[in-house]
Amino acid sequence: MSKDLSNYRKSYERHELLESNCPENPIELFQTWFLNADNSELVDESNAMTISSIGLDGFPKNRVVLLKKYTWEGFIFYTNYNSEKGKAIADNNNICLSFFWAGLEQQIIIKGKAEILAENLSDGYFESRPDGSKLGAWSSNQSEVVSSRQELDDNLSTFEKKFEGEEILRPKHWGGYLVKPISIEFWQGRPNRMHDRIRYSLQKDFSWKLERLSP
Ligand SMILES: Cc1cc2nc3c(=O)[nH]c(=O)nc-3n(C[C@H](O)[C@H](O)[C@H](O)COP(=O)(O)O)c2cc1C
């Protein structure tokens, strides 16, 4: 089977990104773009982002997770620390996050260092989750091979019984990562493939250097 996609082509014409619209701190620009995406009917799941890590097998791997918070310090997501990504990050905490908001013709690429989030913050977030999600965290050894769907459903039933009438506490193998950025690139699609790319790089004195990159 084959399908030729060579005539799939779109002209990006919605917005522009000029230095005059770039604040000194990229988190501020992230906030402007994120709020715009979040309020836009053209974007579904604005907080879905791709994270890539270098695995123990030496290969990069991408997968989507949900951004749950951002602050001046960085970007927070939650997962299972024993998952494939958890093991990869324990070995090499250099990771990359990216957002692609197709409807806005925008991409953001963040390189940074992932750190295990403070336990009290993971506890606080876990506490806020619905019971079903809490039980899911207990029931799934994320990234492990399972024999069948039935095994997963049985695990869930086991934990439903175990915690019946009791508070469901956070399993220690589940929690957040804070990704502290070292560079953030904002990409805005423009006509004729002459896109706007502005990259902020963190400097030794913690200021941000802003550069325009060729598309
Ligand atoms: C829209 C979407 C949101 C997701 N959010 C999360 C998340 O917040 N945390 C998470 O661990 N996995 C999330 N996943 C599942 C991951 O993509 C991935 O399958 C899982 O984390 C296991 O990855 P790993 O085996 O590479 O560790 C999400 C998937 C999708 C498509």
XYZ file of C-alpha atoms and ligand atoms in Angstrom:
246
model
C 0.000 0.000 0.000
C 1.155 3.550 -0.554
C -0.293 7.019 -0.443
C 1.380 10.092 -1.798
C 0.971 13.115 0.459
C 3.248 15.425 -1.500
C 0.416 17.808 -2.361
C -0.693 18.188 1.272
C 0.238 21.809 1.730
C -1.134 24.619 3.820
C -0.232 28.278 3.868
C 0.115 29.617 7.400
C -1.344 33.093 7.509
C -3.016 33.687 10.845
C -0.467 35.510 12.974
C 3.070 36.820 13.206
C 5.654 36.888 15.981
C 7.809 39.993 16.072
C 10.546 40.901 18.532
C 8.489 43.949 19.515
C 5.896 41.546 20.981
C 8.441 39.491 22.913
C 8.792 40.163 26.642
C 12.139 39.609 28.402
C 10.933 36.425 30.088
C 9.652 33.595 27.873
C 7.266 32.356 30.572
C 5.354 35.586 30.043
C 5.104 34.889 26.307
C 4.151 31.285 27.079
C 1.339 32.607 29.242
C 0.111 34.941 26.462
C 0.120 32.102 23.915
C -1.326 29.542 26.309
C -4.225 31.752 27.421
C -4.982 32.550 23.802
C -4.934 28.832 22.876
C -7.013 27.955 25.910
C -9.682 30.508 24.951
C -9.641 29.566 21.281
C -12.292 27.366 19.717
C -9.604 26.254 17.274
C -7.687 24.396 19.976
C -8.767 21.242 21.759
C -6.883 20.156 24.912
C -4.636 23.206 24.946
C -2.597 21.653 27.784
C -1.737 18.458 25.909
C 1.981 18.458 25.203
C 4.459 16.020 23.754
C 7.367 15.115 25.995
C 10.427 13.420 24.668
C 13.098 11.720 26.698
C 16.098 9.599 25.865
C 15.289 6.023 26.819
C 17.518 3.412 28.426
C 17.694 1.842 24.938
C 19.335 5.048 23.649
C 16.338 6.037 21.533
C 14.336 9.217 21.976
C 10.658 8.580 22.682
C 7.788 11.046 22.431
C 4.440 10.762 24.127
C 1.649 13.123 25.050
C 0.990 14.139 28.658
C -1.057 16.930 30.189
C 0.538 20.091 31.488
C -1.018 20.596 34.908
C 0.651 23.803 36.031
C 3.225 26.339 34.974
C 5.001 28.906 37.121
C 8.018 31.178 36.710
C 10.065 28.100 37.668
C 8.787 25.760 34.994
C 6.231 23.251 33.761
C 4.581 20.485 35.797
C 3.117 17.175 34.647
C 2.183 13.985 36.486
C 2.940 10.382 35.725
C 4.145 7.048 37.086
C 7.789 7.262 38.190
C 8.274 3.570 37.293
C 6.991 4.021 33.731
C 9.270 3.913 30.709
C 9.512 7.702 30.810
C 10.112 7.661 34.573
C 13.067 5.305 34.147
C 14.356 7.331 31.214
C 14.216 10.570 33.217
C 15.921 8.952 36.220
C 18.788 8.081 33.878
C 18.858 11.365 31.931
C 16.706 14.255 33.036
C 17.254 16.321 29.892
C 13.858 16.375 28.263
C 11.926 18.278 25.640
C 8.316 19.416 25.784
C 6.364 20.652 22.809
C 2.942 22.039 22.052
C 1.445 22.144 18.568
C -1.741 24.149 18.265
C -2.632 23.445 14.644
C -5.587 25.851 14.540
C -3.323 28.719 15.572
C -0.376 27.570 13.443
C 1.798 27.703 16.552
C 4.409 25.444 18.073
C 6.359 25.854 21.322
C 9.431 23.732 22.036
C 10.868 23.694 25.543
C 14.155 22.023 26.461
C 14.753 21.588 30.148
C 15.728 19.532 33.156
C 13.024 17.415 34.777
C 13.072 17.249 38.573
C 10.841 15.195 40.829
C 8.231 17.542 42.222
C 8.129 18.207 45.972
C 6.065 15.448 47.638
C 3.591 17.845 49.222
C 2.759 19.303 45.788
C 2.208 15.842 44.291
C 0.055 14.960 47.317
C -1.988 18.120 46.841
C -2.615 17.426 43.173
C -3.392 13.733 43.749
C -5.890 14.723 46.420
C -7.724 16.914 43.872
C -8.224 14.045 41.402
C -11.480 12.100 41.084
C -11.495 8.741 42.918
C -11.509 6.836 39.616
C -8.247 8.465 38.533
C -6.722 7.868 41.963
C -7.571 4.175 41.747
C -6.237 4.090 38.189
C -2.856 5.261 39.489
C -2.813 2.318 41.934
C -4.096 -0.220 39.409
C -1.747 0.407 36.496
C 1.931 -0.467 36.468
C 2.340 1.988 33.639
C 4.389 0.739 30.664
C 4.513 -2.883 31.907
C 3.217 -5.631 29.606
C -0.182 -6.982 30.739
C -1.738 -10.279 29.734
C -5.155 -8.855 28.866
C -7.684 -6.074 29.379
C -9.223 -8.366 31.989
C -6.066 -8.182 34.095
C -6.343 -4.380 34.194
C -10.033 -4.479 35.092
C -9.291 -7.046 37.816
C -6.548 -4.820 39.231
C -8.999 -1.929 39.375
C -11.604 -4.051 41.188
C -8.959 -5.188 43.684
C -8.029 -1.613 44.555
C -11.678 -0.500 44.626
C -12.272 -3.113 47.330
C -9.026 -2.346 49.157
C -9.849 1.354 49.485
C -13.600 1.009 50.022
C -14.640 3.631 52.572
C -11.037 4.775 52.986
C -9.045 7.733 51.821
C -7.119 6.916 48.635
C -3.600 8.178 49.267
C -1.040 8.851 46.560
C 1.104 5.850 45.661
C 4.766 6.770 46.102
C 5.495 5.672 42.543
C 3.133 8.289 41.121
C 3.731 12.040 41.143
C 4.860 15.125 39.341
C 7.877 16.410 37.520
C 8.856 20.031 37.350
C 10.612 20.821 34.092
C 12.929 23.797 34.500
C 13.488 25.301 31.056
C 16.874 26.099 29.584
C 15.481 27.158 26.215
C 12.032 27.950 24.852
C 11.351 28.376 21.164
C 8.173 29.952 19.822
C 7.224 29.070 16.241
C 4.572 30.952 14.342
C 3.646 29.729 10.874
C 3.931 32.395 8.147
C 3.290 32.402 4.381
C 5.848 30.965 1.936
C 7.442 28.846 4.704
C 9.059 32.036 6.045
C 7.936 31.269 9.564
C 8.754 33.287 12.662
C 10.984 31.477 15.136
C 12.089 33.173 18.326
C 14.279 31.248 20.756
C 14.997 32.236 24.334
C 18.074 30.663 25.950
C 18.794 30.811 29.652
C 22.089 32.542 30.458
C 24.511 31.977 33.343
C 23.172 35.077 35.112
C 19.607 33.683 34.710
C 18.652 36.312 32.161
C 17.201 35.133 28.834
C 18.900 35.686 25.491
C 16.472 36.165 22.617
C 17.399 35.186 19.071
C 15.489 34.885 15.806
C 16.090 31.612 14.000
C 15.861 31.049 10.291
C 12.757 29.038 9.392
C -4.175 13.498 25.478
C -3.324 12.574 26.313
C -3.008 12.925 27.608
C -2.202 12.109 28.384
N -1.841 12.522 29.640
C -0.986 11.777 30.374
C -0.483 12.269 31.616
O -0.772 13.400 32.044
N 0.361 11.452 32.305
C 0.745 10.234 31.842
O 1.505 9.551 32.531
N 0.328 9.756 30.659
C -0.527 10.505 29.900
N -0.944 10.055 28.675
C -0.451 8.722 28.202
C 0.960 8.872 27.660
O 0.929 9.393 26.345
C 1.731 7.538 27.664
O 0.990 6.538 26.979
C 2.016 7.033 29.080
O 2.427 8.083 29.935
C 3.084 5.937 29.063
O 4.251 6.442 28.484
P 5.677 5.709 28.675
O 5.416 4.238 28.552
O 6.521 6.236 27.562
O 6.193 6.080 30.030
C -1.731 10.870 27.857
C -2.042 10.531 26.534
C -2.806 11.370 25.774
C -3.076 11.011 24.334
